[in-house]
Coordinates of C-alpha atoms in Angstrom, one line a residue:
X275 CA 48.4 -7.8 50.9
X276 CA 49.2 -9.4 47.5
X277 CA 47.5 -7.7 44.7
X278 CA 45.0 -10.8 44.1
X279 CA 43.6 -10.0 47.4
X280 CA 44.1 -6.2 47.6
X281 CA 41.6 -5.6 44.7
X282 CA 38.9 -7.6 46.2
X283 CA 38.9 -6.1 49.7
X284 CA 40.7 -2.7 49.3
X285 CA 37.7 -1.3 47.4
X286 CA 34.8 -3.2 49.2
X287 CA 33.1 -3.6 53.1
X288 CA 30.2 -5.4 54.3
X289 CA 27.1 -3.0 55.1
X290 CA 26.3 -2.4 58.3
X291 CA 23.2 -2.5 57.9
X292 CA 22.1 -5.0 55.6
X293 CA 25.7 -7.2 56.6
X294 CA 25.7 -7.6 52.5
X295 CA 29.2 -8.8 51.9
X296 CA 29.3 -6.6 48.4
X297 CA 28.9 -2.9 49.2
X298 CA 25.6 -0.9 47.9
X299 CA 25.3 1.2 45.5
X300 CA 24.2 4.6 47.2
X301 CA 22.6 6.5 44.5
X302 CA 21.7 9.7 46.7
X303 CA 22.3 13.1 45.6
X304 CA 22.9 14.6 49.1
X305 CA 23.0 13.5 53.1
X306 CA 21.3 14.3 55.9
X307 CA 22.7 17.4 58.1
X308 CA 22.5 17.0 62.1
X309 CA 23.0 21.1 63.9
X310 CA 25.2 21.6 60.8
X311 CA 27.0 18.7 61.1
X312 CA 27.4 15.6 58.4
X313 CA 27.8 12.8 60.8
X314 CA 28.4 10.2 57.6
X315 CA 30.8 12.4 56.5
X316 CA 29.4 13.1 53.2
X317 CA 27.6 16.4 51.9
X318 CA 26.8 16.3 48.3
X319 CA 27.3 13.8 45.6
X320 CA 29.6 15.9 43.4
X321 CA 31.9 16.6 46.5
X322 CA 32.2 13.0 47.3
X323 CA 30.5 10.0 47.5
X324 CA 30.9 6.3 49.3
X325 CA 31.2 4.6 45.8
X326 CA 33.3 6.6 44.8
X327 CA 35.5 6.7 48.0
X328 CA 35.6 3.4 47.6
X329 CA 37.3 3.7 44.3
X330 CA 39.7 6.0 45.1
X331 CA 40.6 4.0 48.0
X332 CA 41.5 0.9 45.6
X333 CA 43.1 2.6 42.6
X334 CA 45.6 4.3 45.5
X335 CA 46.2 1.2 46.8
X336 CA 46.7 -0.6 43.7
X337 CA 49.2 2.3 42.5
X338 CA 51.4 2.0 45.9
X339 CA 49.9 6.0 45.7
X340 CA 48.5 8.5 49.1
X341 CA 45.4 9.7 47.3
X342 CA 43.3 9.2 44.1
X343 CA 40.5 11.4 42.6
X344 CA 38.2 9.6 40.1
X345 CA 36.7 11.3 37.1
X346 CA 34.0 10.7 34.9
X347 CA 36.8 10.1 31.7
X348 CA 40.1 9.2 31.3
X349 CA 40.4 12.8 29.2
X350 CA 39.0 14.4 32.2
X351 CA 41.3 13.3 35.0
X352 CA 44.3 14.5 32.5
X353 CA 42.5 17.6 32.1
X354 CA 42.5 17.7 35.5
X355 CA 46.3 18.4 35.7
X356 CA 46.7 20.7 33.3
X357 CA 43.7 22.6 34.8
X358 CA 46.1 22.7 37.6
X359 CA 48.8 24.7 36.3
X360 CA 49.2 28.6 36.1
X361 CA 48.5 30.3 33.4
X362 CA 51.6 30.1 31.3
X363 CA 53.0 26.7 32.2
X364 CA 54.6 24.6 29.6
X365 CA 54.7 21.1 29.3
X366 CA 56.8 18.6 27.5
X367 CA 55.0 15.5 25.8
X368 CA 55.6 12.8 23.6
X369 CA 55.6 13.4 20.1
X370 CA 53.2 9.9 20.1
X371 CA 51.0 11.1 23.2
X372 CA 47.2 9.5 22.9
X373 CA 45.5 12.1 20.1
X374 CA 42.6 12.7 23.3
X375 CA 44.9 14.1 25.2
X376 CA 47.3 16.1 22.9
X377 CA 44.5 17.2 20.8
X378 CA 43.2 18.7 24.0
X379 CA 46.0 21.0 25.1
X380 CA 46.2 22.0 21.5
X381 CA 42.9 23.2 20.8
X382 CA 41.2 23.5 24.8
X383 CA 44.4 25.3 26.2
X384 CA 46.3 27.2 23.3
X385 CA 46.5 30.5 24.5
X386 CA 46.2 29.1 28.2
X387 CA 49.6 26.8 28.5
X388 CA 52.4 26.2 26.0
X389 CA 53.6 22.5 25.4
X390 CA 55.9 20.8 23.1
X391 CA 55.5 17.4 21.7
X392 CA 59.0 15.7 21.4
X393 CA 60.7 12.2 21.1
X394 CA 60.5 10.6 24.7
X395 CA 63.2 8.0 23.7
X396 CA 66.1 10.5 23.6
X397 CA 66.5 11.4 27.4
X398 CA 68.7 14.5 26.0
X399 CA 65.8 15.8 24.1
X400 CA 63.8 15.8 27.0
X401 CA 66.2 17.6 28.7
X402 CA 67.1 20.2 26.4
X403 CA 63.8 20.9 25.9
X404 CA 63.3 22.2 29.1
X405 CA 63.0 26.0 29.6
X406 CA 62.4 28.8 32.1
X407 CA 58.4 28.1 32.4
X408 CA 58.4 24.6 32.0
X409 CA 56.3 22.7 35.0
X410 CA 55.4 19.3 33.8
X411 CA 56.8 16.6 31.8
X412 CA 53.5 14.3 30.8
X413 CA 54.9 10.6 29.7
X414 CA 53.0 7.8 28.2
X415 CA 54.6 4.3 28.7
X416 CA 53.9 2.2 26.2
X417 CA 52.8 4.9 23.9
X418 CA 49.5 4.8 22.4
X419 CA 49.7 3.3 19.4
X420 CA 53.3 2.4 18.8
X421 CA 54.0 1.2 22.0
X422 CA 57.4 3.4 22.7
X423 CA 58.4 3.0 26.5
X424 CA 59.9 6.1 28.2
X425 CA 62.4 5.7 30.8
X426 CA 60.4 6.4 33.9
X427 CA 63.6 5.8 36.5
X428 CA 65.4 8.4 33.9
X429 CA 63.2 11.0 33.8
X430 CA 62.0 10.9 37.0
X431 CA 65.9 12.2 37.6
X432 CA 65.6 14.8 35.5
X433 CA 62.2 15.9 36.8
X434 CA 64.2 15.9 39.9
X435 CA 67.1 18.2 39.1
X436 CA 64.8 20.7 37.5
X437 CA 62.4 20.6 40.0
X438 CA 59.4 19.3 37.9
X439 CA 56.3 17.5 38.3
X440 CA 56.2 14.0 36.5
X441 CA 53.2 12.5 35.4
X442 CA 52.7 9.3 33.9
X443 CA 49.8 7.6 31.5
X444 CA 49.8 4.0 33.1
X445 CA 46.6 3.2 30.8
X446 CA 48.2 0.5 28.8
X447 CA 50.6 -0.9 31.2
X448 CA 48.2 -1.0 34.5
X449 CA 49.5 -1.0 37.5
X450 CA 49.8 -4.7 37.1
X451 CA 52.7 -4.4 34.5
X452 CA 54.1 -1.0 35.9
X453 CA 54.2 0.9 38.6
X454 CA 55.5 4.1 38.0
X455 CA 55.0 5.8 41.5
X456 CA 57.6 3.5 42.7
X457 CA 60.6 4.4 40.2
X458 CA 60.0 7.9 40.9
X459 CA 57.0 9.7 38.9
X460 CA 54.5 12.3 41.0
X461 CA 51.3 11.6 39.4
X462 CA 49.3 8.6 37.4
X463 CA 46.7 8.8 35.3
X464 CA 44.5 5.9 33.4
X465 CA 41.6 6.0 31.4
X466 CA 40.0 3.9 33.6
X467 CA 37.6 3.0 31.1
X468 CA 40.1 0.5 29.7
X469 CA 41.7 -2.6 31.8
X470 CA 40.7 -1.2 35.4
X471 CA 37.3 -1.8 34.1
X472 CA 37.4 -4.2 31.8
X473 CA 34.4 -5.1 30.3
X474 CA 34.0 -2.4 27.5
X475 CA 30.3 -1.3 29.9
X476 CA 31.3 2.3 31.8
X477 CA 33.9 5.3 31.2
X478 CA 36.4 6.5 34.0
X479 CA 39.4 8.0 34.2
X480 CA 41.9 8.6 37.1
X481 CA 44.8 10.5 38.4
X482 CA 47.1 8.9 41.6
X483 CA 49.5 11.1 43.9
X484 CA 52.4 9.9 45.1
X485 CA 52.1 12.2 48.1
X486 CA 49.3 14.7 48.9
X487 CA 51.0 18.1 48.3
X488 CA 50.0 21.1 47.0
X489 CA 49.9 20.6 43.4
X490 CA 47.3 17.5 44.3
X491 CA 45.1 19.8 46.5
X492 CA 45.1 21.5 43.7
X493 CA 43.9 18.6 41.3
X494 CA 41.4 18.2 44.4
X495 CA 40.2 21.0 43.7
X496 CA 39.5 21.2 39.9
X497 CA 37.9 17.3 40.6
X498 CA 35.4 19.1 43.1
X499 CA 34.7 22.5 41.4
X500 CA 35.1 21.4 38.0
X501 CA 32.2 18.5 38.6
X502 CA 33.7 16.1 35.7
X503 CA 33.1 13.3 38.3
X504 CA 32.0 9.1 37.8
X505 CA 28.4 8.8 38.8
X506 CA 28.0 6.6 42.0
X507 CA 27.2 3.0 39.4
X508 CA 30.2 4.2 37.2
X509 CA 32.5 3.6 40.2
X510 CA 30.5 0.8 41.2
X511 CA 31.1 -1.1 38.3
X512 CA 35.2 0.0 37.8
X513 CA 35.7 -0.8 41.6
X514 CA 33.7 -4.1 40.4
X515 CA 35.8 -4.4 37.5
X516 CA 39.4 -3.8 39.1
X517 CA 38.3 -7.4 41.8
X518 CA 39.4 -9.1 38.5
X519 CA 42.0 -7.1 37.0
X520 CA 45.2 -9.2 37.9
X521 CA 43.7 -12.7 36.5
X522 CA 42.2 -10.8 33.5
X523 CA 45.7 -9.3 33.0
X524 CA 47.2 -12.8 33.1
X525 CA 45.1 -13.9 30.0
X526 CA 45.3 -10.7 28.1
X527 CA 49.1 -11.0 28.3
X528 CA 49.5 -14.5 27.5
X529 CA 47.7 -14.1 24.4
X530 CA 49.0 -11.0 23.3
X531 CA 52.6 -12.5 23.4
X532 CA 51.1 -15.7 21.2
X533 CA 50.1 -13.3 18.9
X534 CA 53.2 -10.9 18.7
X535 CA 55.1 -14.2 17.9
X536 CA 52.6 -15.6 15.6
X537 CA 52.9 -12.1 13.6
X538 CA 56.2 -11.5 13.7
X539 CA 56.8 -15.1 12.0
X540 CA 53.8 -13.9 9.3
X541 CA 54.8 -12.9 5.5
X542 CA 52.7 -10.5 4.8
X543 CA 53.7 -8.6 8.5
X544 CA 56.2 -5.5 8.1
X545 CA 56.7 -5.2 11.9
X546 CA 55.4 -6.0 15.5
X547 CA 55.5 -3.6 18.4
X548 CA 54.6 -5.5 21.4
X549 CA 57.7 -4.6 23.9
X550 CA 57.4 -8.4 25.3
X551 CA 58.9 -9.1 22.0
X552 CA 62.8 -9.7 21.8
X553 CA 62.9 -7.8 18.8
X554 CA 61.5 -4.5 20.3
X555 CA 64.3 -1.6 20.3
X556 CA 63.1 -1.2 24.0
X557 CA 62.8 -4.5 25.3
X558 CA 65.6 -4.3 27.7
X559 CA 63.9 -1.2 29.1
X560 CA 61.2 -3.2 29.2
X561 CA 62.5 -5.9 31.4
X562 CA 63.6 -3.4 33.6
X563 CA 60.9 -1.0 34.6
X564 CA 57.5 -3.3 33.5
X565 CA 56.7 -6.3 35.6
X566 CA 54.8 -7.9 32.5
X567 CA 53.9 -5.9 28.8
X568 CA 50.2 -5.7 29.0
X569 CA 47.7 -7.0 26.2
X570 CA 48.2 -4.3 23.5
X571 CA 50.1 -4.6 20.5
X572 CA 50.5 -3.1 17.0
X573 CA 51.7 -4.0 13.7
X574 CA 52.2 -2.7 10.1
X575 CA 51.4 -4.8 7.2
X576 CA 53.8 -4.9 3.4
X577 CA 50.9 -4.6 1.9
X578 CA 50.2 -0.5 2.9
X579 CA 46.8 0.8 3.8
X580 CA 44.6 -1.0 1.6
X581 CA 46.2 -4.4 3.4
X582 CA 45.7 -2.8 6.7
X583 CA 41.6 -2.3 5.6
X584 CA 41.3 -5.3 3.7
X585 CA 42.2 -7.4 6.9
X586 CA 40.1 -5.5 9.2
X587 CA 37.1 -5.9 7.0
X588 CA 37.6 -9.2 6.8
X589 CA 37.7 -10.3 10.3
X590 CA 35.0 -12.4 12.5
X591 CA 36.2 -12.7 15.8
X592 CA 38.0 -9.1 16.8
X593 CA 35.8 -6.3 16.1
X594 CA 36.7 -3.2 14.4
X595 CA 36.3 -0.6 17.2
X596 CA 37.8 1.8 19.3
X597 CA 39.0 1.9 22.9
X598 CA 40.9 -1.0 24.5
X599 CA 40.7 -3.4 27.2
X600 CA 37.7 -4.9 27.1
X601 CA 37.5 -8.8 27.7
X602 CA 36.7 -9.0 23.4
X603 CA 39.7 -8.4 21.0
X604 CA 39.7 -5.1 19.4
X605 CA 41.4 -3.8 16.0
X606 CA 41.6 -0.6 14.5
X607 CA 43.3 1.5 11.6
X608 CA 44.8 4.4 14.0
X609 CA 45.5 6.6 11.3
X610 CA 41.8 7.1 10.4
X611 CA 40.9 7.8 14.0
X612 CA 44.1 10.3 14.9
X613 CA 44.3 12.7 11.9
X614 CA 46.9 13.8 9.5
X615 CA 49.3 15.4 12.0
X616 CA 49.4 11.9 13.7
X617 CA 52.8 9.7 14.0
X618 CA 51.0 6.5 13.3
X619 CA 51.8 4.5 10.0
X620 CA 48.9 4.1 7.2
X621 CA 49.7 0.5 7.1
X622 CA 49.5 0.0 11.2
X623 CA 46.6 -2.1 12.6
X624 CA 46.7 -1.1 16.7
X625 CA 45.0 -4.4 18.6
X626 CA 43.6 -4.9 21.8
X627 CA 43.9 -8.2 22.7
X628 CA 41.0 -9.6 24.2
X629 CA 40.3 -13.1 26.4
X630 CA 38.8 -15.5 23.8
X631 CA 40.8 -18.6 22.9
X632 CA 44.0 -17.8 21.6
X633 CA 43.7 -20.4 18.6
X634 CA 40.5 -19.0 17.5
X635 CA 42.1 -15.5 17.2
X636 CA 45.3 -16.7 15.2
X637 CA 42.5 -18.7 13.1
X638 CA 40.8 -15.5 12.3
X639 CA 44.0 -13.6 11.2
X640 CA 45.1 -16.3 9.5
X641 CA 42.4 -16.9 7.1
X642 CA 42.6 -13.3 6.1
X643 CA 46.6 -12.9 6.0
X644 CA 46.7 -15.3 3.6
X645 CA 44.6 -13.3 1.0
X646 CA 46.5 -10.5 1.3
X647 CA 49.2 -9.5 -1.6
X648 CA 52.7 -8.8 0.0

């Protein structure tokens, strides 16, 4: 199936019972037992659930994946894999990995794994950086907020020869712009909170296997034993949510390539990162591994910090908020939010580019931009 029509049926059936064409929400803690048997297959909520089966099934699908396991947050389902690991383990990230996640093996597992943070464009690095106890390299394609690709294809290689497990954040690409499974990663994770859902409503997060091996029994595992798992209306509403994805993709790309251009062309602009952009270092890369660059972009103002905050506070239409992905544009001053050991710029503005009418949204920048000193 194309993906217009896998996303409608891959997550949905009719009820038997009812013959309702969308499937119910089944909000039941546990099922009924028959001589010790569960004939509907399903024991207790936290082990599994048919919303939430139903979700899995979808984001595996979508992902070209064998498996999926759902969590209740995006910061869960990567906890997930590093929960995974032995004792010991070290990981290689990018020095420009989401601050959720990185601030999470820094304070949650010092003592427990050992990690370095590193540049993900220089393939060498990588490399180099590898050592007796390394086990995973975690990648983050475009990078949260500068929107730095990594060579998937690349690393994947070196994963490979070193016998590593390769994990990729898809959360700003979706698998509608990238499918990382397919040029050779293990494991993808989103914070399906973001696009998959959409509407700015439920958290979610998810991690999909490329095949169902030990390490993802083990992920399994730390899913059903750990309990950070979607209640049965979270998955309801992503599995909703993810019918729409590929047109709601659509929009939120066109528009965030009228607004790279319309940026880029601005005065008072320093610098666009939007990889869709000819001017991005990695746009080739881009043309190569993404099938489209997604609806998130950055940029860094001449003005410095007190340009970046005089725009934002200025602004009608996109709101100043966190998170991404939602159907309404988004803006926010990264810095503030990461912390000083952060790579983001003072001066950068990241921008999730939301579904309203593209005019209106240059309109809004524009009557600010042009106050600004630069």
């Amino acid at each position: 199936m194309n993906l217009e029509t896998l996303v409608i049926h891959a997550g949905n059936k009719v009820d038997e019972a009812t013959k309702a064409v969308v499937q119910p929400l089944i909000l039941s803690t546990t099922f009924e037992r028959n001589n010790g048997e569960y004939p509907g297959g399903y024991i207790y909520s936290r082990a599994d659930n048919p919303n939430r089966k139903s979700l899995e099934r979808v984001l595996a699908l979508l992902e070209g994946g064998e498996d999926a396991c759902a969590f209740a947050t995006g910061n869960a389902a990567g906890m997930s894999v590093f929960q995974a690991l032995v004792p010991g383990s070290h990981i290689i990230c990018p020095d420009d990995m989401y601050h959720g996640l990185r601030n999470q093996l820094k304070i949650l597992f010092k003592g427990i794994l050992t990690f370095d943070f590193i540049d993900f464009t220089n393939l060498s690095l990588i490399e180099s950086t590898i050592n007796a106890s390394t086990k995973l390299i975690w990648a983050e394609t475009p990078s949260n907020p500068l929107l730095k690709l990594a060579d998937i294809a690349a690393i994947a290689k070196i994963c490979e020869k070193h016998q590593l497990i390769f994990a990729v954040d898809n959360t700003f690409a979706t698998p509608i712009c990238q499918q990382p499974l397919t040029l050779g990663a293990h494991l993808v994770m989103h914070s399906t909170t973001k696009y998959l859902n959409g509407h700015s409503d439920v958290t979610g997060g998810a991690i999909i296997t490329k095949n169902k091996d030990e390490f993802w029994e083990k992920i399994r595992t730390v899913q059903g034993f750990g309990g950070a798992t979607p209640s049965p209306f979270d998955c309801y509403l992503i599995t909703r949510g993810i019918k729409t994805l590929p047109y709601r993709m659509r929009g939120h790309i066109e528009n965030a390539m009228k607004l790279a251009i319309y940026l880029e062309n601005h005065p008072a602009i320093e610098a666009v990162f939007y990889p869709g952009l000819a001017s991005h270092p990695q746009h080739e890369l881009a043309k190569k591994q993404m099938l489209n660059y997604s609806g998130m972009l950055s940029f860094t103002l001449k003005g410095g910090e007190k340009a970046a905050f005089d725009l934002i506070n200025g602004l009608k239409i996109f709101t100043q908020a966190t998170s991404l992905g939602g159907v309404e544009s988004l803006i926010e001053h990264r810095y503030a939010v990461e912390g000083p050991d952060t790579k983001t710029p003072k001066n950068l503005l990241r921008v999730s580019v939301g579904l309203e009418h593209i005019d209106d949204l240059i309109d809004d920048l524009d009557q600010n931009l042009k106050n600004l000193k630069h």
